[in-house]
């Protein structure tokens, strides 16, 4: 269990900051946002989610002297050897168009010749301390890629991802329904369990 | 993982309701308070924390048709065979005076002849569903009873309880410090892990 009671979240997304701040409050953690500091935004040069999350958390912790939390996440498609993975956002181009990214997933699946449509959304949270210690917490939700895209909720690849045991894709669920089973929720659940549970 | 997205908390404590509601929000749960319903307040007739928590959660779930959460907690002193335990609040009398309750713990420890001052704060959360299913989540913090009482923070038995590995009693800590290691925080961490984590 951490001694320090103020953590920094390496994110500028106000909705995400508020949500995680509220989640951590019962455990005595006060969360500050990256916006409260002049935080560096390191390039995501690592080959996996954990590496990039650690890189961002370390940079924020070194800049502030406080424990820092960062996340990295994406969609991993089995038949594409885990792609788009850490490139999930980058496949959408600039400015981001996930219609393009979803089409690319579909096209590559058609070309690869495999009938396997299994995939997983993965989120890794990294918690870095100023003494260099770091811990990671992974959450994942398994499912499969459908085509064509369905629904108008969610964002990113949600219109083509159907979680295991569900008939609907993420984009056909309410925000609350998706939240209860999302990869980010599961990573947060693991963080709470390991940082604030017994032992 | 639960399908229903609205839970009831069998409590009228607004602070507790807000805190737990904020904690559960990232998992897609909307928490309603007992004040939103005419909830029965069953007598706590069971012999242990889990029994009383289940009794309160079941009553709230049956009254509302929604999943319901309730807690029961107290101080268990080893040399007193677990007393005051489920009677922790009742030892303080009516109107509640925890000075009286702490004195009674001290006096009974002196009389019992044991040098063992170990004790634990225990909290059990029960989550009951309208189909009769129920799950419980226990959190505990081990420590020992000190005398005389110290500090002016906290409430209940906090002035005589020193958690393991700490030099201060709970009543000498800030609200945030205590929150990070409390029995209730640990029960909540377990609930989050088991209800919203990976299987």
CSV table of C-alpha atoms in Angstrom, one decimal:
chain,number,residue,atom,x,y,z
A,1,UNK,CA,0.0,0.0,0.0
A,2,UNK,CA,1.3,3.4,-1.0
A,3,UNK,CA,2.3,6.0,1.7
A,4,UNK,CA,1.9,9.0,-0.6
A,5,UNK,CA,-1.7,10.3,-0.7
A,6,UNK,CA,-1.6,12.4,-3.8
A,7,UNK,CA,-1.3,10.8,-7.2
A,8,UNK,CA,-1.1,12.4,-10.7
A,9,UNK,CA,-3.0,11.1,-13.6
A,10,UNK,CA,-1.1,11.5,-16.8
A,11,UNK,CA,-4.1,12.5,-18.9
A,12,UNK,CA,-5.8,15.7,-19.9
A,13,UNK,CA,-9.2,14.1,-20.4
A,14,UNK,CA,-11.3,15.8,-17.8
A,15,UNK,CA,-14.0,13.1,-17.8
A,16,UNK,CA,-11.5,10.4,-17.2
A,17,UNK,CA,-9.8,12.4,-14.5
A,18,UNK,CA,-13.0,13.0,-12.6
A,19,UNK,CA,-14.1,9.4,-12.9
A,20,UNK,CA,-10.8,8.0,-11.6
A,21,UNK,CA,-10.5,10.6,-8.9
A,22,UNK,CA,-14.0,9.7,-7.6
A,23,UNK,CA,-13.1,6.0,-7.7
A,24,UNK,CA,-9.9,6.5,-5.7
A,25,UNK,CA,-11.3,8.9,-3.1
A,26,UNK,CA,-12.7,6.2,-0.7
A,27,UNK,CA,-9.1,4.9,-0.5
A,28,UNK,CA,-7.7,8.2,0.7
A,29,UNK,CA,-6.1,9.1,-2.7
A,30,UNK,CA,-6.3,12.6,-4.0
A,31,UNK,CA,-5.9,12.6,-7.8
A,32,UNK,CA,-4.4,15.6,-9.6
A,33,UNK,CA,-4.6,15.9,-13.3
A,34,UNK,CA,-1.7,16.5,-15.8
A,35,UNK,CA,-3.2,19.9,-16.4
A,36,UNK,CA,-2.1,20.9,-12.9
A,37,UNK,CA,1.5,20.5,-13.9
A,38,UNK,CA,3.6,21.2,-17.0
A,39,UNK,CA,3.9,17.5,-17.8
A,40,UNK,CA,6.0,16.2,-20.6
A,41,UNK,CA,4.2,14.1,-23.2
A,42,UNK,CA,6.7,11.5,-24.1
A,43,UNK,CA,6.5,9.8,-27.5
A,44,UNK,CA,5.0,6.3,-27.3
A,45,UNK,CA,8.1,4.3,-28.5
A,46,UNK,CA,7.6,1.0,-26.6
A,47,UNK,CA,6.5,-2.2,-28.4
A,48,UNK,CA,3.6,-3.0,-26.0
A,49,UNK,CA,0.8,-1.4,-23.9
A,50,UNK,CA,2.6,-2.0,-20.6
A,51,UNK,CA,5.8,-0.4,-22.0
A,52,UNK,CA,4.0,2.8,-23.2
A,53,UNK,CA,1.9,3.0,-20.0
A,54,UNK,CA,5.1,2.7,-17.9
A,55,UNK,CA,6.9,5.3,-20.0
A,56,UNK,CA,4.1,7.8,-19.6
A,57,UNK,CA,3.7,7.1,-15.8
A,58,UNK,CA,7.5,7.4,-15.2
A,59,UNK,CA,7.7,10.7,-17.0
A,60,UNK,CA,4.9,12.1,-15.0
A,61,UNK,CA,6.3,10.8,-11.7
A,62,UNK,CA,9.7,12.1,-12.5
A,63,UNK,CA,8.3,15.6,-13.4
A,64,UNK,CA,6.2,15.9,-10.2
A,65,UNK,CA,7.9,13.8,-7.6
A,66,UNK,CA,4.5,12.1,-7.0
A,67,UNK,CA,3.2,8.7,-7.8
A,68,UNK,CA,1.7,8.8,-11.3
A,69,UNK,CA,-0.9,6.8,-13.1
A,70,UNK,CA,-1.0,6.4,-16.9
A,71,UNK,CA,-2.8,4.0,-19.3
A,72,UNK,CA,-2.4,2.6,-22.7
A,73,UNK,CA,-5.0,0.5,-24.5
A,74,UNK,CA,-6.1,-0.8,-27.9
A,75,UNK,CA,-7.7,-3.6,-29.9
A,76,UNK,CA,-5.7,-6.8,-30.5
A,77,UNK,CA,-7.0,-9.1,-33.3
A,78,UNK,CA,-5.8,-12.7,-33.1
A,79,UNK,CA,-5.5,-13.4,-36.8
A,80,UNK,CA,-3.6,-10.2,-37.4
A,81,UNK,CA,-1.0,-11.2,-34.8
A,82,UNK,CA,-2.3,-8.7,-32.3
A,83,UNK,CA,-2.6,-5.7,-34.7
A,84,UNK,CA,-3.6,-2.9,-34.5
A,85,UNK,CA,-2.6,-3.2,-30.8
A,86,UNK,CA,-0.5,-0.2,-29.7
A,87,UNK,CA,-1.2,1.3,-33.2
A,88,UNK,CA,-5.0,1.3,-32.6
A,89,UNK,CA,-5.3,5.1,-32.6
A,90,UNK,CA,-2.7,5.6,-35.3
A,91,UNK,CA,-4.6,3.3,-37.7
A,92,UNK,CA,-7.3,6.0,-37.6
A,93,UNK,CA,-5.0,8.6,-39.1
A,94,UNK,CA,-4.9,12.3,-38.5
A,95,UNK,CA,-7.5,13.7,-38.1
A,96,UNK,CA,-8.8,10.5,-36.6
A,97,UNK,CA,-11.3,8.5,-38.6
A,98,UNK,CA,-12.1,5.2,-37.1
A,99,UNK,CA,-14.2,4.3,-40.1
A,100,UNK,CA,-10.9,4.0,-41.9
A,101,UNK,CA,-9.3,2.0,-39.1
A,102,UNK,CA,-12.3,-0.4,-38.9
A,103,UNK,CA,-12.2,-0.9,-42.7
A,104,UNK,CA,-8.5,-1.7,-42.5
A,105,UNK,CA,-9.1,-4.3,-39.8
A,106,UNK,CA,-11.8,-5.9,-42.0
A,107,UNK,CA,-9.7,-5.8,-45.2
A,108,UNK,CA,-6.6,-7.3,-43.5
A,109,UNK,CA,-8.8,-10.0,-42.0
A,110,UNK,CA,-10.2,-10.8,-45.4
A,111,UNK,CA,-6.7,-10.9,-47.0
A,112,UNK,CA,-5.1,-13.1,-44.3
A,113,UNK,CA,-7.3,-16.0,-45.2
A,114,UNK,CA,-8.1,-17.0,-41.6
A,115,UNK,CA,-11.7,-17.5,-40.4
A,116,UNK,CA,-10.6,-16.6,-36.9
A,117,UNK,CA,-12.4,-13.4,-35.9
A,118,UNK,CA,-11.4,-13.4,-32.2
A,119,UNK,CA,-10.1,-10.2,-30.7
A,120,UNK,CA,-9.6,-8.5,-27.4
A,121,UNK,CA,-9.7,-5.0,-26.1
A,122,UNK,CA,-6.7,-4.6,-23.7
A,123,UNK,CA,-5.9,-1.8,-21.2
A,124,UNK,CA,-2.8,-1.5,-19.1
A,125,UNK,CA,-2.6,1.0,-16.2
A,126,UNK,CA,0.9,1.8,-14.9
A,127,UNK,CA,1.5,3.3,-11.5
A,128,UNK,CA,5.0,4.7,-11.1
A,129,UNK,CA,6.6,6.0,-7.9
A,130,UNK,CA,9.3,8.6,-7.6
A,131,UNK,CA,11.8,6.0,-6.3
A,132,UNK,CA,11.5,4.2,-9.6
A,133,UNK,CA,9.2,1.5,-8.5
A,134,UNK,CA,6.4,0.7,-11.0
A,135,UNK,CA,3.4,-1.6,-11.0
A,136,UNK,CA,1.1,-2.5,-13.9
A,137,UNK,CA,-2.5,-3.7,-14.0
A,138,UNK,CA,-4.1,-5.2,-17.1
A,139,UNK,CA,-7.7,-5.5,-18.0
A,140,UNK,CA,-9.0,-7.3,-21.1
A,141,UNK,CA,-12.3,-8.1,-22.6
A,142,UNK,CA,-12.5,-10.9,-25.2
A,143,UNK,CA,-14.8,-11.0,-28.1
A,144,UNK,CA,-14.9,-11.0,-31.9
A,145,UNK,CA,-14.8,-8.7,-34.9
A,146,UNK,CA,-18.1,-8.3,-36.8
A,147,UNK,CA,-18.7,-6.7,-40.2
A,148,UNK,CA,-20.3,-4.4,-41.1
A,149,UNK,CA,-20.1,-1.9,-38.2
A,150,UNK,CA,-23.2,-1.6,-36.1
A,151,UNK,CA,-24.7,0.9,-33.6
A,152,UNK,CA,-24.0,4.5,-32.9
A,153,UNK,CA,-22.6,4.6,-29.3
A,154,UNK,CA,-19.1,4.3,-28.0
A,155,UNK,CA,-16.1,5.3,-30.0
A,156,UNK,CA,-13.0,3.9,-31.8
A,157,UNK,CA,-13.5,0.2,-32.8
A,158,UNK,CA,-16.7,-0.2,-30.7
A,159,UNK,CA,-19.0,-0.7,-33.8
A,160,UNK,CA,-17.1,-3.8,-34.9
A,161,UNK,CA,-16.4,-5.5,-31.5
A,162,UNK,CA,-18.9,-7.9,-30.0
A,163,UNK,CA,-17.8,-9.0,-26.4
A,164,UNK,CA,-18.0,-12.7,-25.6
A,165,UNK,CA,-21.4,-13.8,-24.3
A,166,UNK,CA,-23.2,-10.7,-25.8
A,167,UNK,CA,-25.3,-10.5,-29.0
A,168,UNK,CA,-24.6,-6.7,-29.4
A,169,UNK,CA,-21.4,-4.9,-30.2
A,170,UNK,CA,-20.1,-2.3,-27.8
A,171,UNK,CA,-21.5,0.5,-29.9
A,172,UNK,CA,-25.0,-0.9,-29.4
A,173,UNK,CA,-24.7,-0.7,-25.6
A,174,UNK,CA,-25.4,2.2,-23.3
A,175,UNK,CA,-22.3,3.9,-21.8
A,176,UNK,CA,-23.2,2.2,-18.4
A,177,UNK,CA,-23.6,-1.2,-19.9
A,178,UNK,CA,-20.2,-1.0,-21.7
A,179,UNK,CA,-18.6,0.4,-18.6
A,180,UNK,CA,-19.4,-2.6,-16.5
A,181,UNK,CA,-17.4,-4.9,-18.7
A,182,UNK,CA,-14.8,-2.7,-20.3
A,183,UNK,CA,-11.1,-3.4,-20.4
A,184,UNK,CA,-10.4,-0.1,-18.6
A,185,UNK,CA,-12.9,-1.0,-15.8
A,186,UNK,CA,-11.2,-4.3,-15.4
A,187,UNK,CA,-7.8,-2.7,-15.2
A,188,UNK,CA,-9.1,-0.3,-12.6
A,189,UNK,CA,-10.7,-3.1,-10.6
A,190,UNK,CA,-7.3,-4.9,-10.5
A,191,UNK,CA,-5.5,-1.7,-9.4
A,192,UNK,CA,-8.1,-1.2,-6.6
A,193,UNK,CA,-7.8,-4.9,-5.5
A,194,UNK,CA,-4.0,-4.9,-5.5
A,195,UNK,CA,-3.3,-1.5,-4.0
A,196,UNK,CA,-6.1,-1.3,-1.5
A,197,UNK,CA,-7.2,-4.9,-0.8
A,198,UNK,CA,-5.9,-7.0,2.1
A,199,UNK,CA,-2.2,-8.0,2.1
B,1,UNK,CA,-20.9,-9.8,-13.4
B,2,UNK,CA,-24.3,-8.3,-12.7
B,3,UNK,CA,-26.8,-7.4,-15.4
B,4,UNK,CA,-28.8,-4.9,-13.4
B,5,UNK,CA,-27.3,-1.4,-13.5
B,6,UNK,CA,-29.0,0.2,-10.6
B,7,UNK,CA,-28.2,-0.9,-7.1
B,8,UNK,CA,-29.6,0.3,-3.7
B,9,UNK,CA,-27.4,1.0,-0.8
B,10,UNK,CA,-29.2,0.1,2.5
B,11,UNK,CA,-27.9,3.2,4.3
B,12,UNK,CA,-29.2,6.7,5.1
B,13,UNK,CA,-25.7,8.1,5.6
B,14,UNK,CA,-25.4,10.6,2.8
B,15,UNK,CA,-21.6,10.8,2.9
B,16,UNK,CA,-21.3,7.0,2.6
B,17,UNK,CA,-23.8,6.9,-0.2
B,18,UNK,CA,-22.0,9.6,-2.2
B,19,UNK,CA,-18.6,7.9,-1.7
B,20,UNK,CA,-19.8,4.5,-2.8
B,21,UNK,CA,-21.8,5.9,-5.7
B,22,UNK,CA,-18.7,7.6,-7.0
B,23,UNK,CA,-16.6,4.5,-6.5
B,24,UNK,CA,-19.1,2.4,-8.5
B,25,UNK,CA,-19.8,4.8,-11.3
B,26,UNK,CA,-16.8,3.8,-13.5
B,27,UNK,CA,-18.3,0.3,-13.6
B,28,UNK,CA,-21.6,1.4,-14.9
B,29,UNK,CA,-23.5,1.1,-11.6
B,30,UNK,CA,-25.9,3.8,-10.5
B,31,UNK,CA,-26.4,3.7,-6.8
B,32,UNK,CA,-29.6,4.8,-5.2
B,33,UNK,CA,-29.9,5.4,-1.5
B,34,UNK,CA,-32.3,3.9,1.0
B,35,UNK,CA,-33.8,7.4,1.3
B,36,UNK,CA,-35.2,7.0,-2.2
B,37,UNK,CA,-37.4,4.2,-1.0
B,38,UNK,CA,-39.4,3.4,2.0
B,39,UNK,CA,-37.0,0.7,3.1
B,40,UNK,CA,-37.6,-1.6,6.1
B,41,UNK,CA,-34.9,-1.4,8.7
B,42,UNK,CA,-34.7,-5.0,9.9
B,43,UNK,CA,-33.5,-5.8,13.4
B,44,UNK,CA,-29.9,-7.1,13.4
B,45,UNK,CA,-30.6,-10.5,14.8
B,46,UNK,CA,-27.8,-12.6,13.3
B,47,UNK,CA,-24.7,-13.8,15.2
B,48,UNK,CA,-22.1,-12.4,12.9
B,49,UNK,CA,-21.2,-9.5,10.6
B,50,UNK,CA,-22.0,-11.4,7.4
B,51,UNK,CA,-25.4,-12.5,8.7
B,52,UNK,CA,-26.5,-9.0,9.6
B,53,UNK,CA,-25.2,-7.5,6.3
B,54,UNK,CA,-27.0,-10.2,4.4
B,55,UNK,CA,-30.2,-9.6,6.4
B,56,UNK,CA,-30.1,-5.9,5.6
B,57,UNK,CA,-29.2,-6.4,1.9
B,58,UNK,CA,-31.9,-9.0,1.4
B,59,UNK,CA,-34.6,-6.8,3.0
B,60,UNK,CA,-33.6,-3.9,0.8
B,61,UNK,CA,-33.5,-6.1,-2.4
B,62,UNK,CA,-36.9,-7.7,-1.6
B,63,UNK,CA,-38.4,-4.2,-1.0
B,64,UNK,CA,-37.1,-2.7,-4.2
B,65,UNK,CA,-36.6,-5.6,-6.7
B,66,UNK,CA,-33.1,-4.3,-7.3
B,67,UNK,CA,-29.7,-5.6,-6.2
B,68,UNK,CA,-28.9,-4.1,-2.8
B,69,UNK,CA,-25.7,-3.5,-0.9
B,70,UNK,CA,-25.5,-3.4,2.9
B,71,UNK,CA,-22.6,-3.5,5.4
B,72,UNK,CA,-22.0,-4.5,8.9
B,73,UNK,CA,-18.8,-3.9,10.8
B,74,UNK,CA,-17.1,-3.7,14.2
B,75,UNK,CA,-14.1,-4.3,16.4
B,76,UNK,CA,-13.1,-7.8,17.4
B,77,UNK,CA,-10.7,-8.2,20.3
B,78,UNK,CA,-8.9,-11.6,20.4
B,79,UNK,CA,-8.7,-12.0,24.2
B,80,UNK,CA,-12.4,-11.1,24.5
B,81,UNK,CA,-13.3,-14.0,22.1
B,82,UNK,CA,-14.1,-11.5,19.4
B,83,UNK,CA,-16.2,-9.0,21.5
B,84,UNK,CA,-17.5,-6.4,21.1
B,85,UNK,CA,-17.9,-7.7,17.5
B,86,UNK,CA,-21.5,-7.2,16.2
B,87,UNK,CA,-22.2,-5.4,19.5
B,88,UNK,CA,-19.6,-2.7,18.9
B,89,UNK,CA,-22.1,0.1,18.5
B,90,UNK,CA,-24.4,-1.3,21.2
B,91,UNK,CA,-21.6,-1.2,23.8
B,92,UNK,CA,-21.6,2.6,23.4
B,93,UNK,CA,-25.2,2.7,24.7
B,94,UNK,CA,-28.0,5.1,23.8
B,95,UNK,CA,-27.2,8.0,23.2
B,96,UNK,CA,-23.9,6.6,21.9
B,97,UNK,CA,-20.8,7.3,24.1
B,98,UNK,CA,-17.8,5.5,22.8
B,99,UNK,CA,-15.8,6.6,25.8
B,100,UNK,CA,-17.9,4.2,27.8
B,101,UNK,CA,-17.4,1.5,25.1
B,102,UNK,CA,-13.6,1.9,25.0
B,103,UNK,CA,-13.5,1.8,28.8
B,104,UNK,CA,-15.4,-1.4,28.8
B,105,UNK,CA,-13.0,-3.0,26.3
B,106,UNK,CA,-10.1,-1.9,28.6
B,107,UNK,CA,-11.7,-3.1,31.8
B,108,UNK,CA,-12.6,-6.5,30.3
B,109,UNK,CA,-9.1,-6.9,29.0
B,110,UNK,CA,-7.7,-6.1,32.4
B,111,UNK,CA,-10.0,-8.6,34.0
B,112,UNK,CA,-9.5,-11.5,31.6
B,113,UNK,CA,-5.9,-11.8,32.7
B,114,UNK,CA,-4.5,-12.2,29.1
B,115,UNK,CA,-1.6,-10.0,27.9
B,116,UNK,CA,-2.9,-10.4,24.3
B,117,UNK,CA,-4.0,-7.0,23.0
B,118,UNK,CA,-4.5,-8.0,19.4
B,119,UNK,CA,-7.7,-7.0,17.7
B,120,UNK,CA,-9.1,-6.4,14.3
B,121,UNK,CA,-11.6,-4.0,12.7
B,122,UNK,CA,-13.8,-6.1,10.4
B,123,UNK,CA,-16.3,-5.0,7.7
B,124,UNK,CA,-18.6,-7.2,5.7
B,125,UNK,CA,-20.4,-6.0,2.6
B,126,UNK,CA,-23.3,-8.0,1.3
B,127,UNK,CA,-24.7,-7.7,-2.2
B,128,UNK,CA,-28.2,-9.3,-2.5
B,129,UNK,CA,-30.0,-9.9,-5.8
B,130,UNK,CA,-33.8,-10.1,-6.2
B,131,UNK,CA,-33.6,-13.7,-7.2
B,132,UNK,CA,-32.2,-14.5,-3.8
B,133,UNK,CA,-28.5,-14.8,-4.7
B,134,UNK,CA,-26.2,-13.1,-2.3
B,135,UNK,CA,-22.4,-12.4,-2.2
B,136,UNK,CA,-20.3,-11.1,0.7
B,137,UNK,CA,-17.0,-9.3,0.7
B,138,UNK,CA,-14.9,-9.0,3.9
B,139,UNK,CA,-12.3,-6.5,4.7
B,140,UNK,CA,-10.2,-6.5,7.9
B,141,UNK,CA,-7.3,-4.5,9.4
B,142,UNK,CA,-5.3,-6.1,12.2
B,143,UNK,CA,-3.8,-4.2,15.1
B,144,UNK,CA,-3.9,-3.9,18.8
B,145,UNK,CA,-5.7,-2.1,21.6
B,146,UNK,CA,-3.8,0.6,23.4
B,147,UNK,CA,-4.7,2.4,26.6
B,148,UNK,CA,-5.4,5.3,27.3
B,149,UNK,CA,-7.3,6.6,24.2
B,150,UNK,CA,-5.2,8.9,22.0
B,151,UNK,CA,-5.9,11.4,19.2
B,152,UNK,CA,-9.0,13.4,18.3
B,153,UNK,CA,-9.8,12.2,14.8
B,154,UNK,CA,-12.0,9.3,13.6
B,155,UNK,CA,-14.9,7.9,15.6
B,156,UNK,CA,-16.0,4.8,17.6
B,157,UNK,CA,-13.0,2.8,18.8
B,158,UNK,CA,-10.4,4.7,16.7
B,159,UNK,CA,-8.7,6.3,19.8
B,160,UNK,CA,-7.7,2.8,21.1
B,161,UNK,CA,-6.9,1.0,17.9
B,162,UNK,CA,-3.3,1.0,16.5
B,163,UNK,CA,-3.1,-0.8,13.1
B,164,UNK,CA,-0.3,-3.2,12.5
B,165,UNK,CA,2.9,-1.5,11.3
B,166,UNK,CA,1.8,1.9,12.5
B,167,UNK,CA,2.9,3.9,15.6
B,168,UNK,CA,-0.3,5.9,15.6
B,169,UNK,CA,-3.8,4.9,16.4
B,170,UNK,CA,-6.6,5.5,13.9
B,171,UNK,CA,-7.7,8.6,15.7
B,172,UNK,CA,-4.3,10.2,15.2
B,173,UNK,CA,-4.4,9.9,11.4
B,174,UNK,CA,-6.0,12.1,8.9
B,175,UNK,CA,-9.3,10.9,7.3
B,176,UNK,CA,-7.4,10.1,4.1
B,177,UNK,CA,-4.6,8.2,5.8
B,178,UNK,CA,-7.1,6.0,7.6
B,179,UNK,CA,-9.2,5.6,4.5
B,180,UNK,CA,-6.3,4.0,2.6
B,181,UNK,CA,-6.1,1.1,5.1
B,182,UNK,CA,-9.5,0.8,6.6
B,183,UNK,CA,-11.6,-2.4,6.9
B,184,UNK,CA,-14.3,-0.7,4.8
B,185,UNK,CA,-11.9,0.3,2.0
B,186,UNK,CA,-10.6,-3.3,1.9
B,187,UNK,CA,-14.1,-4.7,1.7
B,188,UNK,CA,-14.9,-2.3,-1.1
B,189,UNK,CA,-11.7,-3.2,-2.9
B,190,UNK,CA,-12.7,-6.9,-2.7
B,191,UNK,CA,-16.2,-6.1,-4.1
B,192,UNK,CA,-14.7,-4.1,-7.0
B,193,UNK,CA,-12.2,-6.9,-7.8
B,194,UNK,CA,-14.8,-9.7,-7.7
B,195,UNK,CA,-17.7,-8.0,-9.4
B,196,UNK,CA,-15.8,-6.0,-12.0
B,197,UNK,CA,-12.4,-7.6,-12.4
B,198,UNK,CA,-11.5,-10.4,-14.9
B,199,UNK,CA,-12.9,-13.7,-13.8
